[in-house]
mmCIF file with all atom_site columns, C-alpha atoms in Angstrom:
data_model
loop_
_atom_site.group_PDB
_atom_site.id
_atom_site.type_symbol
_atom_site.label_atom_id
_atom_site.label_alt_id
_atom_site.label_comp_id
_atom_site.label_asym_id
_atom_site.label_entity_id
_atom_site.label_seq_id
_atom_site.pdbx_PDB_ins_code
_atom_site.Cartn_x
_atom_site.Cartn_y
_atom_site.Cartn_z
_atom_site.occupancy
_atom_site.B_iso_or_equiv
_atom_site.pdbx_formal_charge
_atom_site.auth_seq_id
_atom_site.auth_comp_id
_atom_site.auth_asym_id
_atom_site.auth_atom_id
_atom_site.pdbx_PDB_model_num
ATOM 1  C CA . LYS L 1 1  ? 10.831  -1.522  1.619   1.00 85.00 ? 1  LYS L CA 1
ATOM 2  C CA . PRO L 1 2  ? 8.172   -3.729  2.938   1.00 94.00 ? 2  PRO L CA 1
ATOM 3  C CA . ILE L 1 3  ? 5.450   -1.870  5.191   1.00 95.00 ? 3  ILE L CA 1
ATOM 4  C CA . ILE L 1 4  ? 4.895   -5.254  7.847   1.00 96.00 ? 4  ILE L CA 1
ATOM 5  C CA . ALA L 1 5  ? 1.677   -4.648  9.452   1.00 97.00 ? 5  ALA L CA 1
ATOM 6  C CA . ASN L 1 6  ? -0.931  -6.308  12.461  1.00 96.00 ? 6  ASN L CA 1
ATOM 7  C CA . LEU L 1 7  ? -4.510  -6.054  11.033  1.00 96.00 ? 7  LEU L CA 1
ATOM 8  C CA . ALA L 1 8  ? -7.038  -4.288  12.233  1.00 97.00 ? 8  ALA L CA 1
ATOM 9  C CA . ALA L 1 9  ? -8.899  -8.063  12.758  1.00 96.00 ? 9  ALA L CA 1
ATOM 10 C CA . PRO L 1 10 ? -7.850  -9.142  13.588  1.00 95.00 ? 10 PRO L CA 1
ATOM 11 C CA . SER L 1 11 ? -4.972  -8.042  15.400  1.00 94.00 ? 11 SER L CA 1
ATOM 12 C CA . SER L 1 12 ? -2.727  -11.536 15.594  1.00 96.00 ? 12 SER L CA 1
ATOM 13 C CA . THR L 1 13 ? -2.280  -11.816 12.171  1.00 96.00 ? 13 THR L CA 1
ATOM 14 C CA . TRP L 1 14 ? 0.091   -9.476  10.710  1.00 97.00 ? 14 TRP L CA 1
ATOM 15 C CA . ILE L 1 15 ? 0.736   -8.114  6.687   1.00 96.00 ? 15 ILE L CA 1
ATOM 16 C CA . ARG L 1 16 ? 3.909   -8.035  5.309   1.00 97.00 ? 16 ARG L CA 1
ATOM 17 C CA . LEU L 1 17 ? 3.768   -5.784  1.613   1.00 96.00 ? 17 LEU L CA 1
ATOM 18 C CA . GLU L 1 18 ? 5.848   -4.935  -0.877  1.00 96.00 ? 18 GLU L CA 1
ATOM 19 C CA . THR L 1 19 ? 5.454   -2.904  -3.707  1.00 95.00 ? 19 THR L CA 1
ATOM 20 C CA . ALA L 1 20 ? 6.638   -0.271  -6.174  1.00 94.00 ? 20 ALA L CA 1
ATOM 21 C CA . ILE L 1 21 ? 5.407   3.292   -7.508  1.00 92.00 ? 21 ILE L CA 1
ATOM 22 C CA . ILE L 1 22 ? 5.970   4.345   -10.967 1.00 91.00 ? 22 ILE L CA 1
ATOM 23 C CA . PHE L 1 23 ? 6.200   7.888   -12.014 1.00 90.00 ? 23 PHE L CA 1
ATOM 24 C CA . THR L 1 24 ? 7.735   9.408   -15.206 1.00 86.00 ? 24 THR L CA 1
ATOM 25 C CA . ASN L 1 25 ? 11.650  10.292  -14.763 1.00 87.00 ? 25 ASN L CA 1
ATOM 26 C CA . GLY L 1 26 ? 10.592  13.702  -13.311 1.00 86.00 ? 26 GLY L CA 1
ATOM 27 C CA . ALA L 1 27 ? 7.097   14.517  -12.301 1.00 87.00 ? 27 ALA L CA 1
ATOM 28 C CA . VAL L 1 28 ? 7.258   14.076  -8.380  1.00 87.00 ? 28 VAL L CA 1
ATOM 29 C CA . GLU L 1 29 ? 10.199  16.847  -7.651  1.00 87.00 ? 29 GLU L CA 1
ATOM 30 C CA . ASN L 1 30 ? 11.739  14.719  -4.276  1.00 89.00 ? 30 ASN L CA 1
ATOM 31 C CA . PRO L 1 31 ? 11.463  10.999  -5.310  1.00 89.00 ? 31 PRO L CA 1
ATOM 32 C CA . ASP L 1 32 ? 12.553  10.016  -1.542  1.00 90.00 ? 32 ASP L CA 1
ATOM 33 C CA . VAL L 1 33 ? 10.562  11.738  0.262   1.00 91.00 ? 33 VAL L CA 1
ATOM 34 C CA . ALA L 1 34 ? 7.761   11.008  -1.995  1.00 91.00 ? 34 ALA L CA 1
ATOM 35 C CA . ALA L 1 35 ? 7.324   8.296   -1.073  1.00 92.00 ? 35 ALA L CA 1
ATOM 36 C CA . SER L 1 36 ? 8.376   8.024   1.735   1.00 93.00 ? 36 SER L CA 1
ATOM 37 C CA . GLU L 1 37 ? 4.341   9.428   2.898   1.00 93.00 ? 37 GLU L CA 1
ATOM 38 C CA . ILE L 1 38 ? 3.352   7.383   -0.401  1.00 93.00 ? 38 ILE L CA 1
ATOM 39 C CA . GLU L 1 39 ? 4.459   4.490   3.059   1.00 94.00 ? 39 GLU L CA 1
ATOM 40 C CA . GLN L 1 40 ? 3.366   6.033   5.775   1.00 95.00 ? 40 GLN L CA 1
ATOM 41 C CA . ASP L 1 41 ? 0.320   5.997   4.150   1.00 95.00 ? 41 ASP L CA 1
ATOM 42 C CA . LEU L 1 42 ? -0.283  2.477   3.173   1.00 95.00 ? 42 LEU L CA 1
ATOM 43 C CA . LEU L 1 43 ? 0.842   2.116   7.146   1.00 95.00 ? 43 LEU L CA 1
ATOM 44 C CA . ALA L 1 44 ? -1.851  3.886   7.976   1.00 96.00 ? 44 ALA L CA 1
ATOM 45 C CA . TYR L 1 45 ? -4.538  1.874   5.242   1.00 96.00 ? 45 TYR L CA 1
ATOM 46 C CA . VAL L 1 46 ? -3.476  -1.673  6.059   1.00 95.00 ? 46 VAL L CA 1
ATOM 47 C CA . ARG L 1 47 ? -4.100  -1.105  9.760   1.00 96.00 ? 47 ARG L CA 1
ATOM 48 C CA . THR L 1 48 ? -7.726  -0.430  9.219   1.00 96.00 ? 48 THR L CA 1
ATOM 49 C CA . LEU L 1 49 ? -8.274  -4.066  6.924   1.00 96.00 ? 49 LEU L CA 1
ATOM 50 C CA . THR L 1 50 ? -9.255  -6.893  8.248   1.00 96.00 ? 50 THR L CA 1
ATOM 51 C CA . LEU L 1 51 ? -8.429  -10.226 7.150   1.00 95.00 ? 51 LEU L CA 1
ATOM 52 C CA . ASP L 1 52 ? -11.929 -11.319 5.526   1.00 94.00 ? 52 ASP L CA 1
ATOM 53 C CA . GLN L 1 53 ? -11.378 -7.746  3.127   1.00 94.00 ? 53 GLN L CA 1
ATOM 54 C CA . LEU L 1 54 ? -8.179  -9.905  2.050   1.00 94.00 ? 54 LEU L CA 1
ATOM 55 C CA . GLN L 1 55 ? -9.781  -13.220 0.811   1.00 93.00 ? 55 GLN L CA 1
ATOM 56 C CA . GLY L 1 56 ? -11.249 -14.051 -2.328  1.00 88.00 ? 56 GLY L CA 1
ATOM 57 C CA . ALA L 1 57 ? -10.908 -13.950 -5.269  1.00 84.00 ? 57 ALA L CA 1
ATOM 58 C CA . SER L 1 58 ? -11.700 -10.792 -5.936  1.00 93.00 ? 58 SER L CA 1
ATOM 59 C CA . ALA L 1 59 ? -9.549  -9.287  -2.617  1.00 93.00 ? 59 ALA L CA 1
ATOM 60 C CA . LEU L 1 60 ? -6.230  -8.061  -4.242  1.00 91.00 ? 60 LEU L CA 1
ATOM 61 C CA . GLU L 1 61 ? -7.309  -6.400  -7.297  1.00 94.00 ? 61 GLU L CA 1
ATOM 62 C CA . HIS L 1 62 ? -10.248 -4.442  -5.290  1.00 95.00 ? 62 HIS L CA 1
ATOM 63 C CA . LEU L 1 63 ? -6.951  -3.869  -2.654  1.00 94.00 ? 63 LEU L CA 1
ATOM 64 C CA . ARG L 1 64 ? -4.831  -3.191  -5.372  1.00 94.00 ? 64 ARG L CA 1
ATOM 65 C CA . ASP L 1 65 ? -7.433  -0.554  -6.128  1.00 95.00 ? 65 ASP L CA 1
ATOM 66 C CA . ASP L 1 66 ? -7.127  1.254   -2.673  1.00 95.00 ? 66 ASP L CA 1
ATOM 67 C CA . LEU L 1 67 ? -3.364  1.625   -3.050  1.00 95.00 ? 67 LEU L CA 1
ATOM 68 C CA . ASN L 1 68 ? -3.486  3.277   -5.926  1.00 95.00 ? 68 ASN L CA 1
ATOM 69 C CA . GLU L 1 69 ? -5.994  6.034   -5.864  1.00 95.00 ? 69 GLU L CA 1
ATOM 70 C CA . ARG L 1 70 ? -4.586  7.293   -1.883  1.00 93.00 ? 70 ARG L CA 1
ATOM 71 C CA . VAL L 1 71 ? -0.750  7.132   -3.606  1.00 93.00 ? 71 VAL L CA 1
ATOM 72 C CA . ALA L 1 72 ? -3.126  9.735   -6.657  1.00 92.00 ? 72 ALA L CA 1
ATOM 73 C CA . ILE L 1 73 ? -4.173  11.439  -3.613  1.00 91.00 ? 73 ILE L CA 1
ATOM 74 C CA . ARG L 1 74 ? -1.064  11.567  -1.932  1.00 89.00 ? 74 ARG L CA 1
ATOM 75 C CA . THR L 1 75 ? 0.979   12.664  -4.763  1.00 91.00 ? 75 THR L CA 1
ATOM 76 C CA . GLU L 1 76 ? -1.831  14.832  -6.744  1.00 91.00 ? 76 GLU L CA 1
ATOM 77 C CA . GLY L 1 77 ? -1.855  12.401  -9.606  1.00 90.00 ? 77 GLY L CA 1
ATOM 78 C CA . ALA L 1 78 ? 2.695   12.905  -9.925  1.00 92.00 ? 78 ALA L CA 1
ATOM 79 C CA . VAL L 1 79 ? 2.444   8.861   -9.697  1.00 92.00 ? 79 VAL L CA 1
ATOM 80 C CA . SER L 1 80 ? 0.577   6.306   -12.014 1.00 88.00 ? 80 SER L CA 1
ATOM 81 C CA . GLU L 1 81 ? 0.042   3.355   -10.526 1.00 93.00 ? 81 GLU L CA 1
ATOM 82 C CA . ILE L 1 82 ? 0.917   1.636   -7.654  1.00 93.00 ? 82 ILE L CA 1
ATOM 83 C CA . VAL L 1 83 ? 2.284   -2.474  -7.807  1.00 95.00 ? 83 VAL L CA 1
ATOM 84 C CA . VAL L 1 84 ? 1.393   -5.403  -5.073  1.00 94.00 ? 84 VAL L CA 1
ATOM 85 C CA . LYS L 1 85 ? 5.145   -6.909  -5.904  1.00 95.00 ? 85 LYS L CA 1
ATOM 86 C CA . THR L 1 86 ? 4.832   -9.299  -3.097  1.00 95.00 ? 86 THR L CA 1
ATOM 87 C CA . MET L 1 87 ? 1.848   -9.592  0.259   1.00 94.00 ? 87 MET L CA 1
ATOM 88 C CA . VAL L 1 88 ? 1.839   -12.076 2.902   1.00 95.00 ? 88 VAL L CA 1
ATOM 89 C CA . MET L 1 89 ? -0.086  -12.350 5.372   1.00 93.00 ? 89 MET L CA 1
ATOM 90 C CA . GLN L 1 90 ? 0.744   -14.033 8.875   1.00 93.00 ? 90 GLN L CA 1
#
């Protein structure tokens, strides 16, 4: 399900982020619990972002790297990648 939150600055800007979690079958003991924990981590993270951090040619790459790092820490390396399917700011 998508993550919807307002950015840190400007706080009137909202972000909607849809992601997919990639992991080897059996690597994550309880995928539903892991997905919920990852969702909460990502929600907390995107609420710290500013619009300036999400603009420019390399912004998506930096965001993807940051999200992958957070997911790897949360799952102790069980999740191999998080894919950003859609990102909309309003």
